[in-house]
Coordinates of C-alpha atoms in Angstrom, one line a residue:
X1 CA -109.7 -1.8 -241.8
X2 CA -111.8 -4.6 -241.7
X3 CA -112.9 -3.8 -238.2
X4 CA -113.6 0.2 -239.3
X5 CA -117.4 0.7 -239.0
X6 CA -119.3 3.0 -242.0
X7 CA -119.9 5.6 -239.1
X8 CA -116.1 5.5 -238.2
X9 CA -116.0 6.6 -242.4
X10 CA -118.3 9.4 -242.5
X11 CA -116.8 10.8 -239.6
X12 CA -113.5 10.8 -241.3
X13 CA -114.9 12.1 -244.3
X14 CA -116.2 14.8 -242.8
X15 CA -113.4 16.3 -241.0
X16 CA -112.0 15.5 -244.0
X17 CA -114.3 17.7 -246.4
X18 CA -114.8 20.4 -243.9
X19 CA -111.1 20.5 -242.4
X20 CA -113.0 20.9 -239.1
X21 CA -113.2 18.5 -236.0
X22 CA -116.2 21.2 -234.8
X23 CA -118.0 21.4 -238.2
X24 CA -117.6 17.2 -238.7
X25 CA -119.5 16.9 -235.3
X26 CA -121.8 19.6 -236.2
X27 CA -122.9 18.2 -239.7
X28 CA -123.2 14.4 -237.7
X29 CA -124.9 15.8 -234.7
X30 CA -122.1 14.3 -232.8
X31 CA -120.4 15.8 -229.8
X32 CA -116.6 16.5 -230.6
X33 CA -115.4 13.4 -228.0
X34 CA -117.6 11.3 -229.8
X35 CA -115.8 12.5 -233.4
X36 CA -112.2 12.3 -232.0
X37 CA -113.0 8.4 -230.5
X38 CA -114.2 7.4 -233.7
X39 CA -111.3 9.2 -235.4
X40 CA -108.9 7.2 -232.6
X41 CA -110.2 3.9 -233.3
X42 CA -110.1 4.1 -237.1
X43 CA -106.0 5.3 -236.8
X44 CA -105.3 2.6 -234.5
X45 CA -107.4 0.3 -236.8
X46 CA -105.3 1.7 -240.0
X47 CA -102.0 1.6 -238.2
X48 CA -101.2 5.2 -239.6
X49 CA -102.3 9.1 -238.5
X50 CA -105.1 10.1 -240.6
X51 CA -104.2 13.8 -239.9
X52 CA -102.0 16.3 -239.1
X53 CA -102.2 19.5 -237.4
X54 CA -100.1 22.5 -238.2
X55 CA -101.2 25.6 -235.7
X56 CA -105.2 25.9 -235.7
X57 CA -105.2 23.7 -239.0
X58 CA -105.4 20.1 -239.8
X59 CA -103.9 18.7 -242.8
X60 CA -104.6 14.6 -244.0
X61 CA -101.7 12.7 -244.0
X62 CA -100.7 11.0 -247.3
X63 CA -102.4 8.0 -245.7
X64 CA -105.4 10.0 -244.7
X65 CA -105.4 11.5 -248.6
X66 CA -106.0 7.8 -250.1
X67 CA -108.6 6.7 -247.4
X68 CA -110.3 10.2 -248.6
X69 CA -110.7 9.2 -252.2
X70 CA -111.9 5.6 -250.9
X71 CA -114.4 6.9 -248.5
X72 CA -116.0 9.1 -251.7
X73 CA -116.1 6.0 -253.9
X74 CA -117.7 3.9 -251.2
X75 CA -120.5 6.7 -250.6
X76 CA -121.2 6.7 -254.2
X77 CA -121.2 3.2 -254.3
X78 CA -123.5 3.2 -251.8
X79 CA -125.6 6.1 -253.1
X80 CA -125.7 4.8 -256.5
X81 CA -127.6 1.5 -255.2
X82 CA -129.8 3.2 -253.4
X83 CA -131.1 4.9 -256.7
X84 CA -131.0 1.7 -258.4
X85 CA -133.2 0.1 -255.9
X86 CA -135.2 2.7 -255.4
X87 CA -135.5 2.9 -259.5
X88 CA -136.7 -1.0 -259.6
X89 CA -139.6 0.4 -257.2
X90 CA -140.8 3.0 -259.7
X91 CA -139.3 5.6 -257.6
X92 CA -136.5 8.7 -258.1
X93 CA -135.2 9.4 -255.2
X94 CA -132.0 10.2 -254.0
X95 CA -129.4 13.2 -254.1
X96 CA -128.7 15.6 -256.4
X97 CA -125.1 17.8 -256.6
X98 CA -125.2 20.9 -258.7
X99 CA -122.8 23.5 -259.2
X100 CA -123.6 26.3 -261.5
X101 CA -122.0 30.1 -262.4
X102 CA -123.5 32.7 -260.5
X103 CA -125.6 34.2 -263.5
X104 CA -127.7 30.9 -263.7
X105 CA -129.1 31.3 -260.3
X106 CA -131.8 33.5 -262.2
X107 CA -133.5 30.4 -263.4
X108 CA -131.7 27.2 -261.8
X109 CA -134.0 27.2 -259.2
X110 CA -136.8 27.5 -261.0
X111 CA -135.9 24.5 -262.7
X112 CA -135.1 22.5 -259.8
X113 CA -138.3 23.7 -258.5
X114 CA -140.3 22.3 -261.4
X115 CA -138.4 18.8 -261.2
X116 CA -138.5 18.2 -257.5
X117 CA -142.6 18.7 -257.4
X118 CA -142.0 15.6 -260.5
X119 CA -139.7 14.1 -258.7
X120 CA -140.4 14.4 -254.7
X121 CA -138.5 12.0 -253.3
X122 CA -135.0 14.4 -254.8
X123 CA -132.9 16.4 -252.3
X124 CA -130.7 19.1 -254.0
X125 CA -127.5 20.9 -253.0
X126 CA -126.8 23.8 -255.3
X127 CA -123.6 25.4 -255.2
X128 CA -123.5 28.7 -257.0
X129 CA -120.3 30.2 -257.6
X130 CA -118.0 32.1 -260.1
X131 CA -116.6 30.5 -263.5
X132 CA -113.3 29.7 -262.2
X133 CA -114.5 27.8 -259.1
X134 CA -116.9 25.9 -261.0
X135 CA -114.0 24.9 -263.0
X136 CA -112.5 23.8 -260.5
X137 CA -115.1 21.6 -258.9
X138 CA -115.3 20.0 -262.3
X139 CA -112.2 19.5 -262.4
X140 CA -112.2 17.4 -259.4
X141 CA -115.3 16.4 -259.7
X142 CA -117.4 17.1 -256.4
X143 CA -120.9 17.3 -258.3
X144 CA -122.9 15.6 -260.4
X145 CA -123.4 18.2 -263.4
X146 CA -122.1 21.7 -263.7
X147 CA -124.0 24.9 -265.8
X148 CA -121.8 27.1 -267.3
X149 CA -122.2 29.6 -269.7
X150 CA -119.5 28.5 -272.5
X151 CA -117.9 25.4 -273.0
X152 CA -115.2 24.7 -270.5
X153 CA -111.8 24.7 -272.3
X154 CA -109.1 22.4 -271.2
X155 CA -110.6 20.4 -269.4
X156 CA -111.7 16.7 -270.2
X157 CA -115.6 16.9 -269.8
X158 CA -119.2 16.1 -271.9
X159 CA -121.1 19.7 -272.8
X160 CA -123.9 20.0 -274.5
X161 CA -126.1 23.3 -275.2
X162 CA -129.7 23.2 -273.5
X163 CA -131.1 26.9 -273.0
X164 CA -130.1 30.0 -274.9
X165 CA -128.7 33.0 -273.3
X166 CA -128.8 36.7 -274.7
X167 CA -126.9 39.1 -273.6
X168 CA -128.0 42.7 -273.9
X169 CA -126.7 46.4 -273.0
X170 CA -128.3 47.8 -269.6
X171 CA -128.8 51.7 -268.7
X172 CA -130.5 53.6 -266.0
X173 CA -134.2 54.0 -267.2
X174 CA -133.7 57.7 -267.9
X175 CA -130.3 57.2 -270.1
X176 CA -130.2 59.8 -272.8
X177 CA -130.2 56.6 -275.5
X178 CA -132.8 54.4 -274.0
X179 CA -135.5 56.2 -276.8
X180 CA -132.5 55.6 -279.8
X181 CA -133.1 52.9 -282.1
X182 CA -130.1 51.3 -283.6
X183 CA -127.4 52.3 -281.6
X184 CA -124.1 52.8 -283.1
X185 CA -120.9 50.5 -281.9
X186 CA -119.1 53.6 -281.8
X187 CA -121.6 55.6 -280.3
X188 CA -121.9 52.9 -277.6
X189 CA -118.3 52.8 -277.4
X190 CA -118.4 56.8 -275.7
X191 CA -120.1 55.3 -273.0
X192 CA -118.2 54.4 -269.9
X193 CA -119.0 50.6 -269.0
X194 CA -119.3 48.7 -265.7
X195 CA -117.9 45.2 -266.3
X196 CA -118.2 41.7 -264.5
X197 CA -114.5 40.5 -262.9
X198 CA -111.8 38.6 -265.5
X199 CA -112.9 35.4 -265.9
X200 CA -116.7 36.3 -266.0
X201 CA -118.1 34.4 -268.9
X202 CA -120.1 37.7 -269.9
X203 CA -117.3 39.9 -269.7
X204 CA -115.2 37.0 -272.2
X205 CA -118.1 37.3 -274.6
X206 CA -118.3 41.0 -274.5
X207 CA -114.8 41.5 -274.8
X208 CA -115.2 39.1 -277.8
X209 CA -117.5 41.3 -279.1
X210 CA -116.1 44.9 -279.7
X211 CA -112.5 42.9 -280.3
X212 CA -113.6 41.5 -283.3
X213 CA -115.2 45.2 -284.6
X214 CA -111.5 46.8 -283.6
X215 CA -113.2 48.5 -280.1
X216 CA -112.0 49.3 -277.2
X217 CA -114.6 49.6 -274.4
X218 CA -113.9 52.6 -271.2
X219 CA -114.4 50.7 -268.2
X220 CA -115.4 52.6 -265.5
X221 CA -115.1 49.4 -262.8
X222 CA -115.2 46.0 -262.2
X223 CA -118.1 44.2 -260.3
X224 CA -118.0 40.5 -258.6
X225 CA -121.9 40.7 -259.6
X226 CA -124.8 40.9 -261.1
X227 CA -126.5 42.7 -258.4
X228 CA -123.9 44.9 -258.3
X229 CA -123.6 45.6 -261.6
X230 CA -127.4 46.7 -261.8
X231 CA -126.9 49.0 -258.7
X232 CA -124.4 51.0 -260.0
X233 CA -126.2 51.4 -263.2
X234 CA -129.0 53.1 -261.6
X235 CA -126.2 54.9 -259.8
X236 CA -125.6 56.5 -262.8
X237 CA -121.9 54.8 -262.9
X238 CA -122.3 53.7 -266.5
X239 CA -123.6 51.0 -268.7
X240 CA -122.9 47.2 -269.0
X241 CA -123.3 44.4 -270.8
X242 CA -125.6 41.5 -269.0
X243 CA -127.3 37.9 -269.2
X244 CA -131.4 38.8 -270.3
X245 CA -132.2 35.9 -267.7
X246 CA -130.9 38.2 -264.5
X247 CA -133.9 40.7 -265.5
X248 CA -136.5 37.8 -265.5
X249 CA -137.9 38.7 -261.9
X250 CA -139.9 41.3 -260.9
X251 CA -138.2 43.7 -258.0
X252 CA -139.0 47.3 -257.8
X253 CA -139.9 48.6 -261.4
X254 CA -139.1 51.2 -264.2
X255 CA -135.0 52.0 -263.2
X256 CA -133.5 50.2 -266.0
X257 CA -133.6 49.7 -269.6
X258 CA -132.4 47.5 -272.6
X259 CA -130.4 49.4 -275.5
X260 CA -131.3 49.0 -278.8
X261 CA -127.5 48.0 -280.3
X262 CA -126.5 47.4 -283.1
X263 CA -125.0 43.8 -283.2
X264 CA -127.3 42.8 -279.9
X265 CA -128.2 41.2 -278.3
X266 CA -125.3 38.6 -278.4
X267 CA -126.6 35.0 -278.9
X268 CA -125.0 32.8 -276.4
X269 CA -125.9 29.6 -274.5
X270 CA -126.4 27.5 -271.4
X271 CA -124.8 24.0 -271.2
X272 CA -124.7 21.2 -268.8
X273 CA -121.4 19.5 -268.0
X274 CA -119.5 16.9 -267.1
X275 CA -116.2 14.8 -266.6
X276 CA -115.3 12.8 -269.9
X277 CA -116.1 9.0 -268.7
X278 CA -118.2 9.6 -265.6
X279 CA -121.1 7.6 -264.9
X280 CA -123.9 9.8 -264.2
X281 CA -126.0 8.8 -261.6
X282 CA -129.9 7.7 -262.3
X283 CA -131.1 10.9 -260.5
X284 CA -128.3 13.2 -262.6
X285 CA -129.4 11.3 -265.9
X286 CA -132.8 11.5 -265.2
X287 CA -132.1 15.4 -264.3
X288 CA -129.6 15.7 -267.5
X289 CA -133.0 14.4 -269.4
X290 CA -135.2 17.1 -268.1
X291 CA -132.7 20.2 -269.1
X292 CA -132.6 18.9 -272.2
X293 CA -136.0 20.0 -272.2
X294 CA -136.0 23.1 -270.4
X295 CA -136.7 25.5 -273.0
X296 CA -140.5 23.8 -273.2
X297 CA -140.6 24.2 -268.9
X298 CA -139.4 27.9 -268.8
X299 CA -140.2 29.4 -272.2
X300 CA -139.2 33.2 -272.6
X301 CA -137.1 33.8 -269.2
X302 CA -135.4 37.5 -270.4
X303 CA -137.8 40.3 -269.3
X304 CA -141.0 40.6 -271.4
X305 CA -141.3 44.7 -270.5
X306 CA -137.2 45.0 -270.8
X307 CA -137.3 47.1 -273.9
X308 CA -140.4 49.6 -272.7
X309 CA -138.1 50.5 -269.7
X310 CA -139.1 48.5 -267.0
X311 CA -136.6 46.4 -266.1
X312 CA -136.5 45.3 -262.1
X313 CA -133.5 45.0 -260.1
X314 CA -133.6 42.0 -258.6
X315 CA -131.3 40.9 -255.3
X316 CA -130.1 37.3 -254.6
X317 CA -128.6 35.5 -252.8
X318 CA -125.6 33.3 -254.2
X319 CA -126.4 29.7 -252.7
X320 CA -129.2 27.4 -252.2
X321 CA -130.0 23.8 -250.7
X322 CA -133.2 22.9 -250.5
X323 CA -135.0 19.2 -250.0
X324 CA -137.5 17.5 -252.0

C-alpha cells in the first residue's frame, strides 16, 4: 500500500462510487486503459482483488469495501486541510455537498445563489430527491448537510429548524370554492384529492391533519412530484395540499388558487440535519450559520398572489450542480 499513489486511490474511489470503469474514466478525464492499469497496480500492491464482475456488473470485494471507506476518510481529511488553509488565508473555499427533499428545490437554489455570491470560492453539489432517499443518504453520511420538511425519525442525527413551511389547499383558479371563506373540513372532504407518494413529508402531514379530525380523504390519484400535482389540478382532476414554497416563482399566471379552508395553512418547518457526532467542515459550518439567517435573506417565499387566484405553475428540474 505504501507504494500506491493518491491518483490510484482517486481512480479506485471513482469506480467504487460510480460502479463503472467507463464512467470513472469519463469523470477523471482518463482513458479506460489508463484506469484499468491504475487499478491493476493498486491491486498488485494490496495483494487482494478489489472488484469482482458478475455479468455486466462490478461489485466491491471485502477488501474493496474496506479500501473504499479508507479512501473516503483520506479524501475527507485532505478536503478539510484545504479548507483550514484557505480559512487561515482569510478565504472561504472548498466543496459543499447538500441533499434536499424535492419540495426544498423551490428555495434552496436561491439560498445557494446568495451564499455563493458571498463566498465565491465554494463549489456546491446539490442532490434533489425524495424523503426516503434523503434519509438513506443521511444514514450513510454521503453529504455535508440535509434539508427536510420534518425531523428524521429513527436516525441518530442533529436537526434544527431554520425556515417556516406552510401547507395550503390548492385548486384550479375556476374551482367553485375559490371565493368561499373559511371552508369547513367536512366540505373540503367532499372533494377529490391528489396526493404525493407514500413517505412524502407533505403527505404525512396532510394525513395527520385530517386523521386528527377523524376525517378520511377521497384520494383520486398519487403523483411523485409537485409539478405533476399542479398540472393535474389545472386539469381539474382534484385539489391538493401543497407547500406554499412551490408557488414562489412565476410561470403561466391565473391557473391555480389557494382555498381558504378551516385550519389551514398547516404550519410546518424546514430543518437542516446531519449525523450526530459528525464534525462539519468549515464550509458546511459556514453554510449552516448562513441557514440560521435564511428567513432574513429570503423573506416571504410564498406566492403573494395566491389568495387572489393568481398563483403560477412552476416546472423545475430535479437536480442541480453549480460552481461558485
